[in-house]
PDB file of C-alpha atoms and ligand atoms in Angstrom:
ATOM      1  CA  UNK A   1      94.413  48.626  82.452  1.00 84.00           C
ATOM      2  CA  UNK A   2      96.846  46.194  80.820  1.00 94.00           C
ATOM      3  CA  UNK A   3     100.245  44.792  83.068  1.00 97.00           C
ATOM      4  CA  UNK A   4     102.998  46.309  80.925  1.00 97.00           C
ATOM      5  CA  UNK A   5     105.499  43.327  79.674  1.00 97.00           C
ATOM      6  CA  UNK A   6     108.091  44.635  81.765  1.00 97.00           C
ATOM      7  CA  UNK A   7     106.406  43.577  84.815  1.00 98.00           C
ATOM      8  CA  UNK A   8     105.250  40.027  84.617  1.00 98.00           C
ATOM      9  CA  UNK A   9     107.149  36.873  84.943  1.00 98.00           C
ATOM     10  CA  UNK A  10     106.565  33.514  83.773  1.00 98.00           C
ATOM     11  CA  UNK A  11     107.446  29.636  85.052  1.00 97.00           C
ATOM     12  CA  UNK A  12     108.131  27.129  82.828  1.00 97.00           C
ATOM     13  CA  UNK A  13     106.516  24.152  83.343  1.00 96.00           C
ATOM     14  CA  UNK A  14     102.994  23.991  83.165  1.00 96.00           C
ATOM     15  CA  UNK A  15     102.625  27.434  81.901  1.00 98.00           C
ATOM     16  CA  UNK A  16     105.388  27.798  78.811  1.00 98.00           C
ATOM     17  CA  UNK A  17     105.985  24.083  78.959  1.00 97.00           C
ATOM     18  CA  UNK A  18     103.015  21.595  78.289  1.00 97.00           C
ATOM     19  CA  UNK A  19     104.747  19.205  80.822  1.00 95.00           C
ATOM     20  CA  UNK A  20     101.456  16.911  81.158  1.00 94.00           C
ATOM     21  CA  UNK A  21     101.689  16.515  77.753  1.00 95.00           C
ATOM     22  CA  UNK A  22     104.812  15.051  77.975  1.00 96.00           C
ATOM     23  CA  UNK A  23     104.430  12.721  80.741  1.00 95.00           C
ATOM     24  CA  UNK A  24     101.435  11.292  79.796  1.00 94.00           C
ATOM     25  CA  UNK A  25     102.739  10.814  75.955  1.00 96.00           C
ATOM     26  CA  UNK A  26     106.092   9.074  77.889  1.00 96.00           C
ATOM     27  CA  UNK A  27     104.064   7.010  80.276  1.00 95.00           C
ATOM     28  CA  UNK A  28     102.601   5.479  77.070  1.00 95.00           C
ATOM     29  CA  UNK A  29     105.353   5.720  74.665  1.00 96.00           C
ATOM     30  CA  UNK A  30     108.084   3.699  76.891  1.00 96.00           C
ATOM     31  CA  UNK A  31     106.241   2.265  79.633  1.00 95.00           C
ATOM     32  CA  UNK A  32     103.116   0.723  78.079  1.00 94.00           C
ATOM     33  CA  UNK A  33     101.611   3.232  80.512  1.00 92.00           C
ATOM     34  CA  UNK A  34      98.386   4.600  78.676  1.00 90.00           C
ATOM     35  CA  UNK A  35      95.635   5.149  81.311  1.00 87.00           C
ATOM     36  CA  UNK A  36      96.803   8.532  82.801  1.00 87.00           C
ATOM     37  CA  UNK A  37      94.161  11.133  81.759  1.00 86.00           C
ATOM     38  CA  UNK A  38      94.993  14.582  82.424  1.00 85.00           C
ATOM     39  CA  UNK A  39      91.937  14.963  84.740  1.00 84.00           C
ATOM     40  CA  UNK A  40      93.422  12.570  86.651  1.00 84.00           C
ATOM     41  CA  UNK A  41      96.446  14.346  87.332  1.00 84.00           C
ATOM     42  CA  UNK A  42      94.722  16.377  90.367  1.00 82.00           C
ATOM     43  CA  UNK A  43      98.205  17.055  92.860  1.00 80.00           C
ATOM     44  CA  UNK A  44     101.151  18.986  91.777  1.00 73.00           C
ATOM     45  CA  UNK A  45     103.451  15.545  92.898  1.00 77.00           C
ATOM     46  CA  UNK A  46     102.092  13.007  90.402  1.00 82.00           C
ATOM     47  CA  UNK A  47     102.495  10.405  92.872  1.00 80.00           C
ATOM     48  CA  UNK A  48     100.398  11.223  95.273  1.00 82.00           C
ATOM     49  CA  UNK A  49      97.350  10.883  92.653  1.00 83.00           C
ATOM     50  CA  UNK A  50      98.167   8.418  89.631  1.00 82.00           C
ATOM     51  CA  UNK A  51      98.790   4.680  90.404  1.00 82.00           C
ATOM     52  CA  UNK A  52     101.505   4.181  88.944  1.00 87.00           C
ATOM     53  CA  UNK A  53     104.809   2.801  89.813  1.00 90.00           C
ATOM     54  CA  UNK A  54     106.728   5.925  91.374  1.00 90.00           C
ATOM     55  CA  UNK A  55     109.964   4.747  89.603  1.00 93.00           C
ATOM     56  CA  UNK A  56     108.600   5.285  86.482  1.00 93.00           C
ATOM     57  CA  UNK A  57     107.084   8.249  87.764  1.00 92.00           C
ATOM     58  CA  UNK A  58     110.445   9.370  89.056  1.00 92.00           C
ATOM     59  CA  UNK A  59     112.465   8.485  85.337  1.00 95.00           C
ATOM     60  CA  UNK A  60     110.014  10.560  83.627  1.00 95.00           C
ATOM     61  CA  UNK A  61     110.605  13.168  85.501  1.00 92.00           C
ATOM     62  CA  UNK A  62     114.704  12.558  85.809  1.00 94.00           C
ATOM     63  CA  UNK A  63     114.244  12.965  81.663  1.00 96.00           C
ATOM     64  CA  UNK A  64     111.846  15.825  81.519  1.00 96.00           C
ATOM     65  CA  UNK A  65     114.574  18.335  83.598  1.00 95.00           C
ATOM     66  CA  UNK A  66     117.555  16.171  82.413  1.00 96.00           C
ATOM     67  CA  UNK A  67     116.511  16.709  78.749  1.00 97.00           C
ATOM     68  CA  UNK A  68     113.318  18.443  77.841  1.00 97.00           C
ATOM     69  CA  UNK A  69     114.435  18.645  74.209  1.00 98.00           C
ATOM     70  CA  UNK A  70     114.721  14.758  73.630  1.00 97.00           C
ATOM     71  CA  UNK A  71     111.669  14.243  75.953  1.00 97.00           C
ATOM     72  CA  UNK A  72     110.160  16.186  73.140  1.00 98.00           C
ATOM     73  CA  UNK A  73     108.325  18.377  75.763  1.00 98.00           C
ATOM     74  CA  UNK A  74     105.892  21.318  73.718  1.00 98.00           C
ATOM     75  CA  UNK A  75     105.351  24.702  74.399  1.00 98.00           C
ATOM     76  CA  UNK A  76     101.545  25.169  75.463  1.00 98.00           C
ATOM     77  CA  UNK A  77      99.071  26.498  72.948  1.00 96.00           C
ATOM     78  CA  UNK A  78      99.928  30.149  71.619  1.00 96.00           C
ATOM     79  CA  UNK A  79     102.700  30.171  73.988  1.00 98.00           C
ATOM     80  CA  UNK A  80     105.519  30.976  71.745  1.00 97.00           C
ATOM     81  CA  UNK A  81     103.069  33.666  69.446  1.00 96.00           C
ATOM     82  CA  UNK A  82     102.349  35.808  73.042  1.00 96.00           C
ATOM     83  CA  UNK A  83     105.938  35.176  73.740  1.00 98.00           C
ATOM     84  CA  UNK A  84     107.355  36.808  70.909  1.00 97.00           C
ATOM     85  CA  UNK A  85     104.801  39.613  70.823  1.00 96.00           C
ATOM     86  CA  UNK A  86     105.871  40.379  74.366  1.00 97.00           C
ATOM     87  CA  UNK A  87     109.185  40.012  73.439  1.00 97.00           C
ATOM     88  CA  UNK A  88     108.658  43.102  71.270  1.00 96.00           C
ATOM     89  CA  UNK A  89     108.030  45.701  74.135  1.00 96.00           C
ATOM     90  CA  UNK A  90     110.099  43.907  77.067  1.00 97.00           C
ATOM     91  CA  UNK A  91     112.380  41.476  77.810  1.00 97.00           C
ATOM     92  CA  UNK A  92     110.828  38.019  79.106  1.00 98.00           C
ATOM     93  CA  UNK A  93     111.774  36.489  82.739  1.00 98.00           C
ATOM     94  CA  UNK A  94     111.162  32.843  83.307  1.00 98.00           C
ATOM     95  CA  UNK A  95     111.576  31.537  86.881  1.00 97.00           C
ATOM     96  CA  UNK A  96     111.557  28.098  87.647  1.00 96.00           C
ATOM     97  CA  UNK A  97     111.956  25.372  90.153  1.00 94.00           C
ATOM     98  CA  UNK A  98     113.840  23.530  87.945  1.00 94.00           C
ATOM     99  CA  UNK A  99     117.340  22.353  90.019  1.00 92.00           C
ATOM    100  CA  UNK A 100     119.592  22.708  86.313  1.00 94.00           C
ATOM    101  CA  UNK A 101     119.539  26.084  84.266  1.00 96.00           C
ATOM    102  CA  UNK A 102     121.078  24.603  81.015  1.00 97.00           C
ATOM    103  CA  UNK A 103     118.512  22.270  80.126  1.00 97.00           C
ATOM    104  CA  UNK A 104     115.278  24.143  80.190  1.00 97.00           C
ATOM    105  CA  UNK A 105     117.687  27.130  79.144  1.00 98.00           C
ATOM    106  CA  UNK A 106     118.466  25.297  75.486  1.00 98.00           C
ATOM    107  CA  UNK A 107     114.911  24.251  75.335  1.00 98.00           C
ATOM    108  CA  UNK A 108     113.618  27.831  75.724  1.00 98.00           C
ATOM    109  CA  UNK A 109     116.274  28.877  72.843  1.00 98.00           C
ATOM    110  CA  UNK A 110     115.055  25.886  71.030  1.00 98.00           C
ATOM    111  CA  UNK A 111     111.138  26.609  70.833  1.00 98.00           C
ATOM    112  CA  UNK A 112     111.364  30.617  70.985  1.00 98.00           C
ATOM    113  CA  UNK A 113     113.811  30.984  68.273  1.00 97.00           C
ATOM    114  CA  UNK A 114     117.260  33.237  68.408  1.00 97.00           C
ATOM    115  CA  UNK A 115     115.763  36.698  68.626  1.00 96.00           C
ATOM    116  CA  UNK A 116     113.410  35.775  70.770  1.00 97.00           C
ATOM    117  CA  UNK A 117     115.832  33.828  73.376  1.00 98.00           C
ATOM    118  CA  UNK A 118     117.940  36.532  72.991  1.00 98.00           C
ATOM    119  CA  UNK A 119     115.693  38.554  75.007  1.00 97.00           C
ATOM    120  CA  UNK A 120     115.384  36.509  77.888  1.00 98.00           C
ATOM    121  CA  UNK A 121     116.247  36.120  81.494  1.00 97.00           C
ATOM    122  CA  UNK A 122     115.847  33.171  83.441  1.00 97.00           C
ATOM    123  CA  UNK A 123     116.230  31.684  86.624  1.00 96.00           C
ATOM    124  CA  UNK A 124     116.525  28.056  87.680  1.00 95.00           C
ATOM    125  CA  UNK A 125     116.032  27.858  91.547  1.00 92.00           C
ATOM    126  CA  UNK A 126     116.126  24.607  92.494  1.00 88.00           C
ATOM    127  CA  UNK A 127     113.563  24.683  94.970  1.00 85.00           C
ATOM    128  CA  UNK A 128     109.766  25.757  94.878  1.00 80.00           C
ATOM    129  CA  UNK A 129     109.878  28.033  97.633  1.00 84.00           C
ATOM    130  CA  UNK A 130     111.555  30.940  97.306  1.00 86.00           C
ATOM    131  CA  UNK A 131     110.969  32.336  94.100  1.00 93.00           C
ATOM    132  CA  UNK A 132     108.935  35.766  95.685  1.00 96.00           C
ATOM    133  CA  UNK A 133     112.817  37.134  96.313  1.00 95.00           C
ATOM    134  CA  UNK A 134     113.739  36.517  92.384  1.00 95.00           C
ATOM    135  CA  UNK A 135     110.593  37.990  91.222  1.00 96.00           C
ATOM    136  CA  UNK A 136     111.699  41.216  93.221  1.00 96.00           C
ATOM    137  CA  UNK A 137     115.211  41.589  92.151  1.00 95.00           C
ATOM    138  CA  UNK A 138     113.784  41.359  88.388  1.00 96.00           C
ATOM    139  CA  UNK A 139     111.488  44.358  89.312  1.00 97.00           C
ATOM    140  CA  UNK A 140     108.516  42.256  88.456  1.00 98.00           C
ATOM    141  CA  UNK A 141     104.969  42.478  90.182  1.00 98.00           C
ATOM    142  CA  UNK A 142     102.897  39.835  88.537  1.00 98.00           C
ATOM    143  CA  UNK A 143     104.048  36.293  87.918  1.00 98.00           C
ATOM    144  CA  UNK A 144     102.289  33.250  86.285  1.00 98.00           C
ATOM    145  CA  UNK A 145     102.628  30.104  87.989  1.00 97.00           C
ATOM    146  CA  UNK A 146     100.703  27.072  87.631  1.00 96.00           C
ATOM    147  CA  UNK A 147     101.240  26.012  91.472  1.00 94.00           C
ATOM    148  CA  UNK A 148      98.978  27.022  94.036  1.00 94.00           C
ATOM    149  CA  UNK A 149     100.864  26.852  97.010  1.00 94.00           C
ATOM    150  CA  UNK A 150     103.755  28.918  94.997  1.00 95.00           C
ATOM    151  CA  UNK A 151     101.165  31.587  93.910  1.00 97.00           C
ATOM    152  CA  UNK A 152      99.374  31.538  97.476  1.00 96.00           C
ATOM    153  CA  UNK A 153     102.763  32.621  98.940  1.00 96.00           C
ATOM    154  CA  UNK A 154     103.471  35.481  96.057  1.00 97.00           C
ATOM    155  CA  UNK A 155     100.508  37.206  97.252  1.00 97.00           C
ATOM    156  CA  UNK A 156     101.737  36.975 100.960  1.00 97.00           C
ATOM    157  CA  UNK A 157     104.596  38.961  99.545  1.00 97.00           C
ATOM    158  CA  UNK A 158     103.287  41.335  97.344  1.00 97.00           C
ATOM    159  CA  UNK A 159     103.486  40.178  93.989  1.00 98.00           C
ATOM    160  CA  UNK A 160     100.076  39.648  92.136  1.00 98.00           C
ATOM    161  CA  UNK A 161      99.951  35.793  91.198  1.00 98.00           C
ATOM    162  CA  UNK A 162      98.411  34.448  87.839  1.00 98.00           C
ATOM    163  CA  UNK A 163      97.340  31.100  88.916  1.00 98.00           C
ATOM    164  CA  UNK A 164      97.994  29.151  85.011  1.00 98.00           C
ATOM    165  CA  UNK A 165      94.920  27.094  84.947  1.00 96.00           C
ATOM    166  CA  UNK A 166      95.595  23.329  85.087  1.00 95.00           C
ATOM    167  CA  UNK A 167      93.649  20.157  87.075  1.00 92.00           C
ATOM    168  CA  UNK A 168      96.144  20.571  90.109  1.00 93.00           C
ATOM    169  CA  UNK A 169      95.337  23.530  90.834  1.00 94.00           C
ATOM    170  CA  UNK A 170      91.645  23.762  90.754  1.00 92.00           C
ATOM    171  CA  UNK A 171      89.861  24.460  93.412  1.00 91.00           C
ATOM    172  CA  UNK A 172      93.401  25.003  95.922  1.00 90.00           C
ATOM    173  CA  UNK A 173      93.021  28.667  95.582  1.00 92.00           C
ATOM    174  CA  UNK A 174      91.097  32.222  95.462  1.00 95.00           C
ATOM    175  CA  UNK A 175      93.417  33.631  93.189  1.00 97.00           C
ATOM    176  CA  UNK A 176      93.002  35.621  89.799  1.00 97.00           C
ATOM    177  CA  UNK A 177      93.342  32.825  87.110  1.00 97.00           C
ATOM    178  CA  UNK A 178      94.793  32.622  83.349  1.00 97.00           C
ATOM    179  CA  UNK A 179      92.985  29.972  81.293  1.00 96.00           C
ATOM    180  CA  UNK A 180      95.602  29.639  78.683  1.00 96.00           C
ATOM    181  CA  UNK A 181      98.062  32.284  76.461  1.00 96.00           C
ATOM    182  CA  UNK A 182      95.598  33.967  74.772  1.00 95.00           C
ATOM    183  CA  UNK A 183      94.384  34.949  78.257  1.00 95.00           C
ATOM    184  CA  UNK A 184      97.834  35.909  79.216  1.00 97.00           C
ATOM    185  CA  UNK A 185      97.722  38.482  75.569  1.00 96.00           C
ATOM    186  CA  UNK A 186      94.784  39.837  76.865  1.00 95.00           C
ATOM    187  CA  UNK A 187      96.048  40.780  80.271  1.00 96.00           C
ATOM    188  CA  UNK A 188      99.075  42.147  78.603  1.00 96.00           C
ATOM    189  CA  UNK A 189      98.448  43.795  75.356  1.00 94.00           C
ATOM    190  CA  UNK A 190      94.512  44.027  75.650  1.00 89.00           C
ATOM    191  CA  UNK A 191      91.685  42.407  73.483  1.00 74.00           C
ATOM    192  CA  UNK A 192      92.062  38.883  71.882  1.00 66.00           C
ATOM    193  CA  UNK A 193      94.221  39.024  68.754  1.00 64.00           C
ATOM    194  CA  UNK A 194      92.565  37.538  65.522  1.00 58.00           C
ATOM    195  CA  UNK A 195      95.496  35.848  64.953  1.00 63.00           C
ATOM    196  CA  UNK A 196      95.200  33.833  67.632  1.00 63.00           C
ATOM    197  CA  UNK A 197      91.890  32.562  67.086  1.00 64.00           C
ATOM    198  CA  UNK A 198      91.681  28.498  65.925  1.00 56.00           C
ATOM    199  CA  UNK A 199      95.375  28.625  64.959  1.00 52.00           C
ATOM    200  CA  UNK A 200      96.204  26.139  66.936  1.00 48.00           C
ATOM    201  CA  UNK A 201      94.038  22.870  69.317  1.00 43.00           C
TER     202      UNK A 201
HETATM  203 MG1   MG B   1     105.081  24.962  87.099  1.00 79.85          MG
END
């Protein structure tokens, strides 16, 4: 049985937003930093697993919510092609721990297009914790989130969590997981679309 649209939310980063990408391009781009791999990127806070200077850490970061669009942070693979199919039969919720709304809000406008942005709801919370009582008031009872410890505390509530596969979350959970978008169609709107096949990677 497929989750109907209608019913599942989304975070941003790490699961619409290839955030890793982005960090590890910046640490090499304007710090000379270029020995992150994303393997080693095994904690959701960076610092506690790369060796790298935490103020660096800390500015990549400051740019990443302050201005995703100059950081030139990427949606994930197929992300925007599931998106906008989803788009089609429900309106999209994104819910993030992000502490500023505009920001990610004219990023999301900027990769999904007009129509597509025009059709969404989101939420910028601030805080990690939290986010079960959002997911609620939407009406939503699945959510994708590439935390553990958020998605650990979804199911406490009652939502069903999608645990967005990434290297910090491995192994912190027993959780249903999403490998990537396509995975995320497929859940959705059933069987793999052609389309989707080697378009993109
Ligand atoms: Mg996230």
């Amino acid at each position: 049985m497929n989750i109907h649209p209608s019913l599942i939310g989304f975070d941003i980063d790490g699961v619409v937003a290839d955030t890793m990408e982005a960090f590890i391009r910046i640490a090499g781009e304007d710090y000379g930093v270029y020995t992150i791999s994303p393997e080693d990127i095994t904690h959701f806070m960076v610092e506690d697993c790369l060796d790298i200077d935490p103020t660096i850490i800390d500015e990549i970061f400051t740019l990443l919510l302050d201005d995703p669009l100059k950081a030139g942070l990427k949606p994930m693979p197929y992300a925007t092609v599931v998106l906008n199919e989803l788009s089609h039969v429900a309106p999209l919720t994104f819910v993030t721990a992000r502490p500023q709304r505009e920001p990610i809000d004219k990023w999301l406008r900027e990769v999904l297009g007009k129509s597509v942005y025009k059709k969404t709801r989101l939420v910028a919370m601030g805080e990690h914790d939290g986010k079960a009582d959002y997911i609620k008031k939407f009406g939503l009872k699945y959510f994708v989130d590439d935390r553990a410890q958020t998605c650990i505390m979804l199911d406490q509530e009652g939502i069903t969590p999608y645990v967005f596969s990434q290297p910090w979350n491995r192994g912190r959970h027993e959780l249903e997981t999403v490998k990537d978008w396509r995975g995320i169609r497929a859940l959705c709107l059933g069987a793999e679309d052609f389309r989707l096949r080697d378009q993109q990677e």
